[in-house]
mmCIF file of C-alpha atoms and ligand atoms in Angstrom:
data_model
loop_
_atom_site.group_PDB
_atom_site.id
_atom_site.type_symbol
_atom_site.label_atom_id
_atom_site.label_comp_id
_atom_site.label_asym_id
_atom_site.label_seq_id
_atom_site.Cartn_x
_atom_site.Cartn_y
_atom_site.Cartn_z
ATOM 1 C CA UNK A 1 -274.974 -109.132 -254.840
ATOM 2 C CA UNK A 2 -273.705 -105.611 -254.402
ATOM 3 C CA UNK A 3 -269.917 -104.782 -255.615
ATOM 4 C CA UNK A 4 -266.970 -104.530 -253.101
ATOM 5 C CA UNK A 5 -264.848 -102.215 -253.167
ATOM 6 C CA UNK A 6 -261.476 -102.025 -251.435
ATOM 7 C CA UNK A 7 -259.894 -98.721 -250.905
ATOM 8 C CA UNK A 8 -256.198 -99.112 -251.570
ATOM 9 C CA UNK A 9 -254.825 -101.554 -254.337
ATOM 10 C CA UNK A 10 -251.517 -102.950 -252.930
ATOM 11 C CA UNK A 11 -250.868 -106.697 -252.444
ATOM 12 C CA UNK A 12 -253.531 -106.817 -249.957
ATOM 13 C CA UNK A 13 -256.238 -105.119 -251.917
ATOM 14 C CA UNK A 14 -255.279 -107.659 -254.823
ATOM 15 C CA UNK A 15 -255.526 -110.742 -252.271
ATOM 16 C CA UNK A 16 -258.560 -110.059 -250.831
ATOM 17 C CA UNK A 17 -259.667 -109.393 -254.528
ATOM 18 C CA UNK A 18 -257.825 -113.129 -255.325
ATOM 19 C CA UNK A 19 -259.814 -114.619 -252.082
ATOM 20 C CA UNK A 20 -263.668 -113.135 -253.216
ATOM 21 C CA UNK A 21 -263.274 -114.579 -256.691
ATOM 22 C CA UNK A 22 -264.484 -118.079 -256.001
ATOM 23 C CA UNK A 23 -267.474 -116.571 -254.475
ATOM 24 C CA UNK A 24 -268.366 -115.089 -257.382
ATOM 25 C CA UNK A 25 -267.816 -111.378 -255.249
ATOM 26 C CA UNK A 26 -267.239 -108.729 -257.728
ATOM 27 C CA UNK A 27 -264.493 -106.880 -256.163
ATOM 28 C CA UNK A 28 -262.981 -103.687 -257.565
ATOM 29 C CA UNK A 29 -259.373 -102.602 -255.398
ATOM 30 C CA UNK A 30 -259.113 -98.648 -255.924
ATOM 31 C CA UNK A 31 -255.797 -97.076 -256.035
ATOM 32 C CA UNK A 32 -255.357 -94.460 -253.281
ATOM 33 C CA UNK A 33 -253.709 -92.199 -256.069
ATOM 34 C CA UNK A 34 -256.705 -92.984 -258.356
ATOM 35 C CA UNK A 35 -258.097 -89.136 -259.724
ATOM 36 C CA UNK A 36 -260.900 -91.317 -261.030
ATOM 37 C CA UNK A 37 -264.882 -90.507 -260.625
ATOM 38 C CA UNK A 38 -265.883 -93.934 -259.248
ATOM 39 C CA UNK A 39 -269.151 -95.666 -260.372
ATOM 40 C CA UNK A 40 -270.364 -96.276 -256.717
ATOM 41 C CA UNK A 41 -274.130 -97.295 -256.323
ATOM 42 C CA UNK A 42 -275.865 -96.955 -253.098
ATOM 43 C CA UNK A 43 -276.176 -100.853 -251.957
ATOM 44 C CA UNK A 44 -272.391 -101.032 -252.971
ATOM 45 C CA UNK A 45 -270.296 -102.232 -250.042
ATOM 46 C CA UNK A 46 -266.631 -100.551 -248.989
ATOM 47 C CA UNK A 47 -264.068 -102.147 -247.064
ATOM 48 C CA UNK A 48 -259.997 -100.837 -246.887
ATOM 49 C CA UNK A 49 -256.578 -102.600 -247.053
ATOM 50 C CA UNK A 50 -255.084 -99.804 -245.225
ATOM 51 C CA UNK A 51 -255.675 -97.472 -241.678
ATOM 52 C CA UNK A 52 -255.039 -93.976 -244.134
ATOM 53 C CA UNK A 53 -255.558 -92.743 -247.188
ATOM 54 C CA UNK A 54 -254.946 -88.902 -249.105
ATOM 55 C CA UNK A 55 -257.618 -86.946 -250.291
ATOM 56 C CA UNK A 56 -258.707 -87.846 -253.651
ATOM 57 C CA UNK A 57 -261.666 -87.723 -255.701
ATOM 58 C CA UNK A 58 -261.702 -91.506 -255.439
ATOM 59 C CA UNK A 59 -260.512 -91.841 -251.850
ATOM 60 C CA UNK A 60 -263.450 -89.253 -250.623
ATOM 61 C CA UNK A 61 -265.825 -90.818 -252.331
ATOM 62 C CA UNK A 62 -265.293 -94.372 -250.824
ATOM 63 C CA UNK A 63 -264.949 -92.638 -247.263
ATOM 64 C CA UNK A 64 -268.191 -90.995 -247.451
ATOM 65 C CA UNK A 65 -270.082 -93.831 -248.407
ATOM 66 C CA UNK A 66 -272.895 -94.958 -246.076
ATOM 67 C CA UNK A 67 -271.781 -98.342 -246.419
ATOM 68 C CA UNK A 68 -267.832 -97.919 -245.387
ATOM 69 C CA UNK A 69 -267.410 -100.975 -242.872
ATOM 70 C CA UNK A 70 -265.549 -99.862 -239.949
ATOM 71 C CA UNK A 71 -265.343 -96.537 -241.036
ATOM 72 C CA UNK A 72 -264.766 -94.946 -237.062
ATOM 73 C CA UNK A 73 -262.173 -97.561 -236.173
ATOM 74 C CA UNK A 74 -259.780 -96.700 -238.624
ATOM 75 C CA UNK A 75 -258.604 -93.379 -237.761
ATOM 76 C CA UNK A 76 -258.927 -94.208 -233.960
ATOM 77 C CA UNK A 77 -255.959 -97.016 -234.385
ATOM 78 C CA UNK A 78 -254.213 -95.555 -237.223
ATOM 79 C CA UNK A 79 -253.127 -92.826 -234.292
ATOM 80 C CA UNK A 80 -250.980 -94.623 -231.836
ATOM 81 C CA UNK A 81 -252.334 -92.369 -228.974
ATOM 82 C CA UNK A 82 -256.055 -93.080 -229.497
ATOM 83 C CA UNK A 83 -255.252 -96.618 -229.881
ATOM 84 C CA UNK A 84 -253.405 -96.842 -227.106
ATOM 85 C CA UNK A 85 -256.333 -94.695 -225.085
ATOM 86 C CA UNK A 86 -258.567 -97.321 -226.651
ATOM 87 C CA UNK A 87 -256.665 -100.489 -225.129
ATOM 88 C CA UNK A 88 -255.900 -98.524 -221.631
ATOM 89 C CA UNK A 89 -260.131 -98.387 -221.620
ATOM 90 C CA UNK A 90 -260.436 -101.502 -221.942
ATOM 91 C CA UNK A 91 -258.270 -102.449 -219.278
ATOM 92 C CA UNK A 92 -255.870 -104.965 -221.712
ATOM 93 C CA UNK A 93 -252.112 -104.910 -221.327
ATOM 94 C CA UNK A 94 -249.707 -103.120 -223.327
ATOM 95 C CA UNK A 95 -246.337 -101.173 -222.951
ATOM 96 C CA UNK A 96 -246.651 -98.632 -220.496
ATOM 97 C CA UNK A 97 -246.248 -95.677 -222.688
ATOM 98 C CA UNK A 98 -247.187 -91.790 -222.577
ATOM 99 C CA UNK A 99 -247.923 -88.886 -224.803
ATOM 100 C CA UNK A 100 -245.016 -86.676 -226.393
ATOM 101 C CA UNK A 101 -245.713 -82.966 -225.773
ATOM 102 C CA UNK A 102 -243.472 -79.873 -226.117
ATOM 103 C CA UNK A 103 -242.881 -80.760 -221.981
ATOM 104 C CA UNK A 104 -241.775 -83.590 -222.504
ATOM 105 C CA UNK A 105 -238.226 -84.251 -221.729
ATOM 106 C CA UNK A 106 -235.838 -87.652 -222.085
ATOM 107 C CA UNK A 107 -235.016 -87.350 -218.200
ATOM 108 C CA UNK A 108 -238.873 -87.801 -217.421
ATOM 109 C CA UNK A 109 -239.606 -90.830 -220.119
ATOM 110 C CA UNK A 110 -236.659 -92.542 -218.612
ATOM 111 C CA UNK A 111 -237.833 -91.982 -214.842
ATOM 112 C CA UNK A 112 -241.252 -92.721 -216.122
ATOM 113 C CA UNK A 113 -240.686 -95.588 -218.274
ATOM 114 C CA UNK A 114 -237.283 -97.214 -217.427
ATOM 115 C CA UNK A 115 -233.224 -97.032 -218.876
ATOM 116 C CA UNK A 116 -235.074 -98.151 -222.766
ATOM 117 C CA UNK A 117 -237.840 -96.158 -224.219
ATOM 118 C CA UNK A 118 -239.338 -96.486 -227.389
ATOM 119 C CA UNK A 119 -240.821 -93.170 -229.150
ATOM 120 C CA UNK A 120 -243.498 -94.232 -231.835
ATOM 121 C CA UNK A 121 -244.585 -91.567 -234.722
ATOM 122 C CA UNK A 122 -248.303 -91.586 -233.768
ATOM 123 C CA UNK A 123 -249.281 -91.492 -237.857
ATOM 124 C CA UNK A 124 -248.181 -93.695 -240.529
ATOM 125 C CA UNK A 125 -245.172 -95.331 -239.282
ATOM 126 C CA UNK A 126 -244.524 -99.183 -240.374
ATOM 127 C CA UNK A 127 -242.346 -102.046 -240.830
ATOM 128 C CA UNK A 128 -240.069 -100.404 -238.217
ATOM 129 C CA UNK A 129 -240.731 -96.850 -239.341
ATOM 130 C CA UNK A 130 -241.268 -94.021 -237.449
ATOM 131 C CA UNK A 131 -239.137 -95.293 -234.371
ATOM 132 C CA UNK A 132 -236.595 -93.676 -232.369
ATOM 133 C CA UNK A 133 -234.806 -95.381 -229.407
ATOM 134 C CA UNK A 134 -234.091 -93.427 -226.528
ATOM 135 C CA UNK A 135 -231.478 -94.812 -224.178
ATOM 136 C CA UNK A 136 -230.280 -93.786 -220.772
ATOM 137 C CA UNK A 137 -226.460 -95.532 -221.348
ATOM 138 C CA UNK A 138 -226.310 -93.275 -224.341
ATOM 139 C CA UNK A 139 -228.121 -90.114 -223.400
ATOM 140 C CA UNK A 140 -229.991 -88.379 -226.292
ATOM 141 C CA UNK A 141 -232.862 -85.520 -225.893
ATOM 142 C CA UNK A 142 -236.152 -85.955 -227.221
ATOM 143 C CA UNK A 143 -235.733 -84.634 -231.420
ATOM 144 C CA UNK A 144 -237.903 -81.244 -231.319
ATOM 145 C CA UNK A 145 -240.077 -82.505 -234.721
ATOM 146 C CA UNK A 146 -241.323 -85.581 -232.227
ATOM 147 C CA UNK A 147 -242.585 -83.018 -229.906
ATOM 148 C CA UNK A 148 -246.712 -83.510 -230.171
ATOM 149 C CA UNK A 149 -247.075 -85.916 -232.477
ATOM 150 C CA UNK A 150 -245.845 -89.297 -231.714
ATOM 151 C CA UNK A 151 -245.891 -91.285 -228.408
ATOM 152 C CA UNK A 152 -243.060 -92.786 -226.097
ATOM 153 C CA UNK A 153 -243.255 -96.655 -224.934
ATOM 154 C CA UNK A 154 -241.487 -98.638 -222.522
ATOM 155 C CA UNK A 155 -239.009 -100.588 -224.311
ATOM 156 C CA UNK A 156 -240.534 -104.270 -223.314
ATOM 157 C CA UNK A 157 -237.917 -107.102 -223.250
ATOM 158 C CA UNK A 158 -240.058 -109.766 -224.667
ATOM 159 C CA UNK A 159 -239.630 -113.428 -224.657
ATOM 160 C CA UNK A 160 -240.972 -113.435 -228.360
ATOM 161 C CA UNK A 161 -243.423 -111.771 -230.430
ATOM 162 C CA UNK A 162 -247.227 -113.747 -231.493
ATOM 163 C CA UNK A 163 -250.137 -112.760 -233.140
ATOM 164 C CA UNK A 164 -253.834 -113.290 -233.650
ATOM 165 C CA UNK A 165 -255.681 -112.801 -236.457
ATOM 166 C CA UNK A 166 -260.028 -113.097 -235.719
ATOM 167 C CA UNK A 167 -262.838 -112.226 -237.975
ATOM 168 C CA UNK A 168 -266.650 -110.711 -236.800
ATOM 169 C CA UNK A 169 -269.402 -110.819 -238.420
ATOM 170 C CA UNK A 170 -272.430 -108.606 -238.819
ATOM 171 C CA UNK A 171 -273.857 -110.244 -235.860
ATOM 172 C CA UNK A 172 -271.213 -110.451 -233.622
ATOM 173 C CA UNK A 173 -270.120 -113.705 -234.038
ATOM 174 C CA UNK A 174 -266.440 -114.401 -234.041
ATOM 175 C CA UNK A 175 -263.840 -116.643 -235.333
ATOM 176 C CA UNK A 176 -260.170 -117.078 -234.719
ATOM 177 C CA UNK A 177 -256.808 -118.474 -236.461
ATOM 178 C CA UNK A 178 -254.387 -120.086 -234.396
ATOM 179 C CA UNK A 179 -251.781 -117.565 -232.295
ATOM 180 C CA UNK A 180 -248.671 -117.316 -235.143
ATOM 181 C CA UNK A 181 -245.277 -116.632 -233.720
ATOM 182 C CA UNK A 182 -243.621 -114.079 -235.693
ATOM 183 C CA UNK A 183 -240.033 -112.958 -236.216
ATOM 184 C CA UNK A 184 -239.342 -109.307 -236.823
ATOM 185 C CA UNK A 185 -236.003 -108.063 -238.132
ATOM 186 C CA UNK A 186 -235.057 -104.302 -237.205
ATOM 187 C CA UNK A 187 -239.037 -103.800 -236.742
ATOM 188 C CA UNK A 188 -240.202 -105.806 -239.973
ATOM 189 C CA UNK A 189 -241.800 -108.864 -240.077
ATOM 190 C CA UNK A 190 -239.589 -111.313 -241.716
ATOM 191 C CA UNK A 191 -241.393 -114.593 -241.276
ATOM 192 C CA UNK A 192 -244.135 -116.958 -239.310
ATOM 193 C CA UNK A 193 -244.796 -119.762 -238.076
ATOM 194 C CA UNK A 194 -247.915 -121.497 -237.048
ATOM 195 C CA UNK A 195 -250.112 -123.128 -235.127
ATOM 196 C CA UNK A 196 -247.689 -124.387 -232.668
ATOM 197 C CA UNK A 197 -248.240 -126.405 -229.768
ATOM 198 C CA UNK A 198 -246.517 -124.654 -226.988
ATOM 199 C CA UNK A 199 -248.758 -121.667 -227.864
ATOM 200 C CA UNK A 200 -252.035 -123.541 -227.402
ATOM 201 C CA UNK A 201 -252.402 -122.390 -223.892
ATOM 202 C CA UNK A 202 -252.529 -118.421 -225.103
ATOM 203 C CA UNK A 203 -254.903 -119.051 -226.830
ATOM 204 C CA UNK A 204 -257.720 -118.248 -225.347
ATOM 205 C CA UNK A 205 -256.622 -115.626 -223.384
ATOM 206 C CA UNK A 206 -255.832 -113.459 -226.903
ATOM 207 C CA UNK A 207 -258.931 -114.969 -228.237
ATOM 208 C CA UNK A 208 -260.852 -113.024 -224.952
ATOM 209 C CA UNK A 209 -258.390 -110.153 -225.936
ATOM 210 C CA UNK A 210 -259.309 -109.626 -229.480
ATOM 211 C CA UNK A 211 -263.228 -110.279 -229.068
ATOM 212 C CA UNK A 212 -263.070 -107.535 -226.127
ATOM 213 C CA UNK A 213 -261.696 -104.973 -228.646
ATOM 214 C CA UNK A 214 -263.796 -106.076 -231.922
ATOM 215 C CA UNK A 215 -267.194 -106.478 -229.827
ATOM 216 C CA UNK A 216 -266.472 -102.897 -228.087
ATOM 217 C CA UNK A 217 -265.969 -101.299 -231.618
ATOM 218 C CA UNK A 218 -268.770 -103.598 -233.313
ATOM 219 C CA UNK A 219 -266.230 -104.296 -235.675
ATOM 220 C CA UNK A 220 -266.815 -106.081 -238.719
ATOM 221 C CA UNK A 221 -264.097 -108.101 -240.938
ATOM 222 C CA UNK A 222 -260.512 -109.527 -239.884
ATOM 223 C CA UNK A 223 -258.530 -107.844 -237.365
ATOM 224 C CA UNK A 224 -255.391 -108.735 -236.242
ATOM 225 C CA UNK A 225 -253.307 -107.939 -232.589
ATOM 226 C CA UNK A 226 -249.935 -108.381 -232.278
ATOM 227 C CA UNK A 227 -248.320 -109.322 -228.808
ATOM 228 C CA UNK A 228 -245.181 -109.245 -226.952
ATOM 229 C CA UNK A 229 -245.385 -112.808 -224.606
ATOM 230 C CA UNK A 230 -243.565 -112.339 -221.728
ATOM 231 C CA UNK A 231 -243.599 -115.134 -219.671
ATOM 232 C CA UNK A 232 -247.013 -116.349 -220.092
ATOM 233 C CA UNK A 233 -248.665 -112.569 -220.413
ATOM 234 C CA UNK A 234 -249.724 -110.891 -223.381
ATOM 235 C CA UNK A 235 -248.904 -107.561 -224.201
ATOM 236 C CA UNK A 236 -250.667 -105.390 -227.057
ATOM 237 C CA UNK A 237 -247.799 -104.041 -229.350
ATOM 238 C CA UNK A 238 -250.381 -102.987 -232.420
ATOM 239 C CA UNK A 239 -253.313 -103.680 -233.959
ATOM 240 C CA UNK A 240 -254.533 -104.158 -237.295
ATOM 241 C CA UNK A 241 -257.809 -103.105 -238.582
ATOM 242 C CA UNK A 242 -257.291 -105.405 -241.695
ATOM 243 C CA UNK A 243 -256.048 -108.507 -243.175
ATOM 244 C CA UNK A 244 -252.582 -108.641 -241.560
ATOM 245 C CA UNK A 245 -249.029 -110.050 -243.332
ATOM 246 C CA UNK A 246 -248.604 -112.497 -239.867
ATOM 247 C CA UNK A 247 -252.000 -113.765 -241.252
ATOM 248 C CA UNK A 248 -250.613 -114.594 -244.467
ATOM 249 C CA UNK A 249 -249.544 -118.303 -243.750
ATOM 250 C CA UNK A 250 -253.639 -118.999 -243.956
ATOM 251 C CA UNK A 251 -253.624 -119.025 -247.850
ATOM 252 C CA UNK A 252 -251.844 -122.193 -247.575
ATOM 253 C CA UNK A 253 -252.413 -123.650 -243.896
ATOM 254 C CA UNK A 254 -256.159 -122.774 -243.690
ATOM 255 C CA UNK A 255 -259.459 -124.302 -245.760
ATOM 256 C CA UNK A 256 -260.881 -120.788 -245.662
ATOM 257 C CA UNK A 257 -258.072 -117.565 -244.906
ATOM 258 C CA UNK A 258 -257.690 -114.747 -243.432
ATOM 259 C CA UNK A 259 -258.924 -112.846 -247.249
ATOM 260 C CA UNK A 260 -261.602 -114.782 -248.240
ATOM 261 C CA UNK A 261 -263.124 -114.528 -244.115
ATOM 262 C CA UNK A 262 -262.595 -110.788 -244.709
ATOM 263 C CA UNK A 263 -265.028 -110.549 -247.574
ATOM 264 C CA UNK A 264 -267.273 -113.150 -246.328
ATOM 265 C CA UNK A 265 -267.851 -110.635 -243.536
ATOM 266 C CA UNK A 266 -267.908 -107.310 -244.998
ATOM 267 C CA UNK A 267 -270.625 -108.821 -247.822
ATOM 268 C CA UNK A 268 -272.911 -109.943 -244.913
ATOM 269 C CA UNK A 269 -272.142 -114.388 -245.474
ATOM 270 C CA UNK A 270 -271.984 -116.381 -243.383
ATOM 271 C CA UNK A 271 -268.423 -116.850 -241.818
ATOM 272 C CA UNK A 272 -265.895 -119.877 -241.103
ATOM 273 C CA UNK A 273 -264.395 -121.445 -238.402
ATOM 274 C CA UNK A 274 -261.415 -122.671 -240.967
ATOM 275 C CA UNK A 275 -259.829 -125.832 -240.739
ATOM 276 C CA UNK A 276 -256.410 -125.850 -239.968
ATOM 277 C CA UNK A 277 -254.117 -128.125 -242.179
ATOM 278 C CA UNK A 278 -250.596 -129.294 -240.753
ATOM 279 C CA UNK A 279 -247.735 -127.101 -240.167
ATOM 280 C CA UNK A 280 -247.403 -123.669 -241.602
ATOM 281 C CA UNK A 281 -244.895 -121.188 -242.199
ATOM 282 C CA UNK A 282 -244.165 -118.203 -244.462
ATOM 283 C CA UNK A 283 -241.207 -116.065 -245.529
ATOM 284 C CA UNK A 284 -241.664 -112.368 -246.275
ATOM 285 C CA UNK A 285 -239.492 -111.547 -249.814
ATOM 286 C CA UNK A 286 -237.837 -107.992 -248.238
ATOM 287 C CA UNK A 287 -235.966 -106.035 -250.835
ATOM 288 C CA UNK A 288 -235.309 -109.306 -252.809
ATOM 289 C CA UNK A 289 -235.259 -110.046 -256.516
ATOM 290 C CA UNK A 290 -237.997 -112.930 -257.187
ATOM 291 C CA UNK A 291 -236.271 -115.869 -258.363
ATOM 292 C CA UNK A 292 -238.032 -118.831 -260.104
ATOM 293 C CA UNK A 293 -236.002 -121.624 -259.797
ATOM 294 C CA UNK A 294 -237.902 -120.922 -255.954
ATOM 295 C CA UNK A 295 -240.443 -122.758 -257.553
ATOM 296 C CA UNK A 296 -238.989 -125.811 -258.292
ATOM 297 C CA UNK A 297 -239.095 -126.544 -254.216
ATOM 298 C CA UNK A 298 -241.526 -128.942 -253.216
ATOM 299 C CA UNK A 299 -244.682 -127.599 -251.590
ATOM 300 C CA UNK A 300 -243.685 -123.322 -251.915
ATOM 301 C CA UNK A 301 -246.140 -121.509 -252.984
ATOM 302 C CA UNK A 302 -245.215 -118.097 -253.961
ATOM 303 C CA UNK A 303 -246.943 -114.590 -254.369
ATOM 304 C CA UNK A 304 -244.747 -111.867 -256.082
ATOM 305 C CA UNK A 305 -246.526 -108.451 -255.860
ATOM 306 C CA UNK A 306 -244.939 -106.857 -259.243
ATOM 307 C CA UNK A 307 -243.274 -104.307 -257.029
ATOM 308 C CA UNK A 308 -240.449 -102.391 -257.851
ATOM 309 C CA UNK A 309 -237.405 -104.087 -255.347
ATOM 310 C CA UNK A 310 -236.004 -101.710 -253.129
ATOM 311 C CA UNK A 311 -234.090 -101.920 -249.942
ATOM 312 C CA UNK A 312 -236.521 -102.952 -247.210
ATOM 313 C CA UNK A 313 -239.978 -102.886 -249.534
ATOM 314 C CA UNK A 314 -242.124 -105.756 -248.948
ATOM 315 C CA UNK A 315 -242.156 -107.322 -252.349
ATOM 316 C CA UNK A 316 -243.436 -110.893 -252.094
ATOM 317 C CA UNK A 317 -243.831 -114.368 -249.702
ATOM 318 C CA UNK A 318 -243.732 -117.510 -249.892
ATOM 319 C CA UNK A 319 -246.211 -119.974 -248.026
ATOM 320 C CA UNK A 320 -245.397 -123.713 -246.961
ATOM 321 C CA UNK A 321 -247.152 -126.228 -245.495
ATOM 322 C CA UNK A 322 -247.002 -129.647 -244.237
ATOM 323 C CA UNK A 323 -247.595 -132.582 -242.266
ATOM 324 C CA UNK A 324 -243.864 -133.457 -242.439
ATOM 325 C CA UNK A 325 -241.703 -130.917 -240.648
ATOM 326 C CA UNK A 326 -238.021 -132.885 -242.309
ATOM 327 C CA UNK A 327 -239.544 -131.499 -245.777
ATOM 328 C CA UNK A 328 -240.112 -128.056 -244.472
ATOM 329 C CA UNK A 329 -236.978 -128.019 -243.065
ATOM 330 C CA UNK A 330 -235.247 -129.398 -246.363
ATOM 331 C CA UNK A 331 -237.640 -126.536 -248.303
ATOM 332 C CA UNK A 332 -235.874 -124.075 -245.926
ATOM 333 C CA UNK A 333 -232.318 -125.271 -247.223
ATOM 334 C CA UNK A 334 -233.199 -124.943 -250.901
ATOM 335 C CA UNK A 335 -234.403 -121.432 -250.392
ATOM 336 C CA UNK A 336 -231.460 -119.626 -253.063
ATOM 337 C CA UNK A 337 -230.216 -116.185 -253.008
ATOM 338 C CA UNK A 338 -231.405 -114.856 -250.404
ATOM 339 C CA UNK A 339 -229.134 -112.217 -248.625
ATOM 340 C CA UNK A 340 -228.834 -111.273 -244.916
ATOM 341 C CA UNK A 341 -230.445 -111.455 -242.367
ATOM 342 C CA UNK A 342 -232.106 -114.158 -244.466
ATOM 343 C CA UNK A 343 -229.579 -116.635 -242.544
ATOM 344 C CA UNK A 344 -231.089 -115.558 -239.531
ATOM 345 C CA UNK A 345 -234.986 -116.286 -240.308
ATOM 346 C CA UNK A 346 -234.353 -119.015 -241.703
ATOM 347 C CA UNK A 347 -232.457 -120.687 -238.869
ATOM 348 C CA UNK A 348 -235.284 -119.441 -236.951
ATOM 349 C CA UNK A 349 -237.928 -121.028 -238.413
ATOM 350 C CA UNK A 350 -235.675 -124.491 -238.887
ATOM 351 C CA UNK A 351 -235.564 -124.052 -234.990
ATOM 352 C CA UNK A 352 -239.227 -123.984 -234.651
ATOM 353 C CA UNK A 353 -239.917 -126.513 -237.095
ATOM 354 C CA UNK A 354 -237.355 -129.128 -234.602
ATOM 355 C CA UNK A 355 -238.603 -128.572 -231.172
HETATM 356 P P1 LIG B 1 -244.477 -101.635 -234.521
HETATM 357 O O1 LIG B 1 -244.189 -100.711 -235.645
HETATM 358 O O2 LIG B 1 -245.092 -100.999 -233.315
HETATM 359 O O3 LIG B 1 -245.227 -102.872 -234.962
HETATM 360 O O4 LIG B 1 -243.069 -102.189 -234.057
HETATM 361 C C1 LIG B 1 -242.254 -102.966 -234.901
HETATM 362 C C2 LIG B 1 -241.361 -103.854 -234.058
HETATM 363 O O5 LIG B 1 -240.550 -103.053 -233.169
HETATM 364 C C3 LIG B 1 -242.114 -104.810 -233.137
HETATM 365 O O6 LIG B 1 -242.543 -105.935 -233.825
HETATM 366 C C4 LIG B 1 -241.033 -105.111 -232.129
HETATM 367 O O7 LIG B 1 -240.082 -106.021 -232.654
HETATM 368 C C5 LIG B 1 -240.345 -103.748 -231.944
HETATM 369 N N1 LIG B 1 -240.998 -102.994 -230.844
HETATM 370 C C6 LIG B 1 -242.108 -102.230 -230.959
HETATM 371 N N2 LIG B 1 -242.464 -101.705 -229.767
HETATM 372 C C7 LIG B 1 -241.558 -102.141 -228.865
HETATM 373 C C8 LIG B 1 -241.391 -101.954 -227.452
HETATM 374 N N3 LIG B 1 -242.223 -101.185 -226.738
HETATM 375 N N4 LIG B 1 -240.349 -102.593 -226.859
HETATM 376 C C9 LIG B 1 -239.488 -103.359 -227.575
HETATM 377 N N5 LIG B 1 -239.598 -103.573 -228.914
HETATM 378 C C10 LIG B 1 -240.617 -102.983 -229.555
#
């Protein structure tokens, strides 16, 4: 079997490495800093943990390889603008939104789009990043270095924000995870919860979302879409041409997740339609020492990513699951030293895990 590489070696590079192992995948996660002359042979396969990448010796030579899956898709959605041209082409919902160009002026977005518009770096914003709020109670002009190079968005007053994570194979077949509702915290994902009944009927309306996109891009691999629901519509906030933290849950509430469906499909294998065990949830560890004693609760599982902690930086999770909500509920309680907004997720998910 040929070798796998990943371009970028982050947490996700080193999961999907985690998830090929049992295959017997060799799997080599390349560090977009890397200055190194890679051993690449010509049946080798590429795949990427990550929509950009600099220039390096080691980065070019992955991205030039015949066998780069997906290689077009990623920089038409790492740009907002062409992936928001992409969805308006497809006719599927998302927040009215428009280019901004040295004409554009705050008076215009807010005729255009409403009192609350949302201006999105087009490159390389995240978690949050790369936002600027423009509101009409507290006028403010568009900031000149935004001029050409990000877009502005109709600021959407959601009900709550879901996600769906699918995979595609080489043949077009497709396979999806249950919608997860997510909670984001000033723009970053702070934890999930899933499958949930109440989101059932969804479904398979961002099932027929998500297979219109992957089949028009004859995508290959996990891709996750993330939603506004408002009411019961679906709105396209962002999408993912990778294994996706809201998908993150599946490591524990899946029989085959999110990773391991990844590399089944780059490598050409046959894919699965995974079984769903009980009730999942998982906590994204923001900015937060790791702590140990964590693991003394029944049923967490934790991944720490060896990251230095700083304010804001995705640094680990933690994963439950169960067929008893009371004991993810009491899990939630026993959850130690863990600062604001902490309170607030985790009183979220305790309110998901009653209804
Ligand atoms: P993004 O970087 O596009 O994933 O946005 C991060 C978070 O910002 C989302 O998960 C939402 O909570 C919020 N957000 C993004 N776009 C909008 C919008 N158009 N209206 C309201 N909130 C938004």
């Amino acid at each position: 079997m040929s070798k796998i590489w990943v371009l970028g070696a982050g947490q996700l590079g080193a999961m999907l490495k985690q998830a090929a192992n049992p295959l017997g995948l060799d799997v080599e996660a390349v560090d977009i800093e890397s200055q190194a002359q890679l051993n690449l042979a010509a049946d080798d396969i590429v795949t990427a943990e990550r929509e950009e990448w600099p220039s390096t010796p080691a980065t070019n030579q992955l991205a030039t390889h015949a066998n780069f899956v997906n290689l077009q898709t990623f920089p038409q959605l790492a740009d907002r603008l062409t992936q928001k041209q992409l969805l308006d082409k497809l006719e599927l919902a998302t927040a009215p939104w428009f280019p901004v160009t040295e004409e554009t002026s705050a008076e215009q977005l807010h005729q255009d789009l409403g009192e609350r518009v949302l201006l999105k770096q087009r490159r390389g914003g995240y978690d949050g990043k790369g936002q600027h709020w423009l509101k009409s109670s507290q006028p403010s002009p568009v900031p000149s270095d935004w001029k050409g190079c990000a877009i502005a968005e109709q600021g959407i007053k959601f009900d709550e924000e879901v996600s769906l994570v699918g995979v595609r194979g080489k043949s077009g077949e497709t396979f999806f995870y249950p919608l997860t509702l997510n909670l984001h915290i000033d723009g970053i994902l702070y934890a999930s919860i899933a499958p949930l009944k109440r989101l059932v009927e969804l479904q398979a309306k961002a099932e027929g979302m998500l297979a219109k996109l992957m089949n028009d891009l004859d995508y290959v691999g996990v891709m996750a879409m993330e939603c506004f629901r408002v009411g019961d519509q679906l709105m396209i906030n962002e999408l993912a041409p990778r294994v996706h933290n809201s998908g993150h849950w599946t490591q524990a509430g899946a029989s085959t997740d999110q990773f391991e469906n990844h590399m089944r499909a780059v490598a050409g294998l046959p894919l699965a339609q995974a079984q769903i065990k009980n009730q999942s949830m998982m906590v994204n560890l923001i900015g937060v020492p790791v702590n140990y004693n964590w693991l003394a609760i029944s049923g967490l599982e934790l991944y720490w990513y060896k990251k230095e902690v700083r304010v804001g930086r995705k640094v680990g999770h933690l994963n439950f699951c169960s067929g008893d909500n009371t004991a993810l509920i009491k899990a939630l309680t026993e959850l130690e030293d863990l600062p604001a907004p902490y309170d607030q997720a985790l009183a979220w998910l305790t309110e998901h895990l009653s209804k």
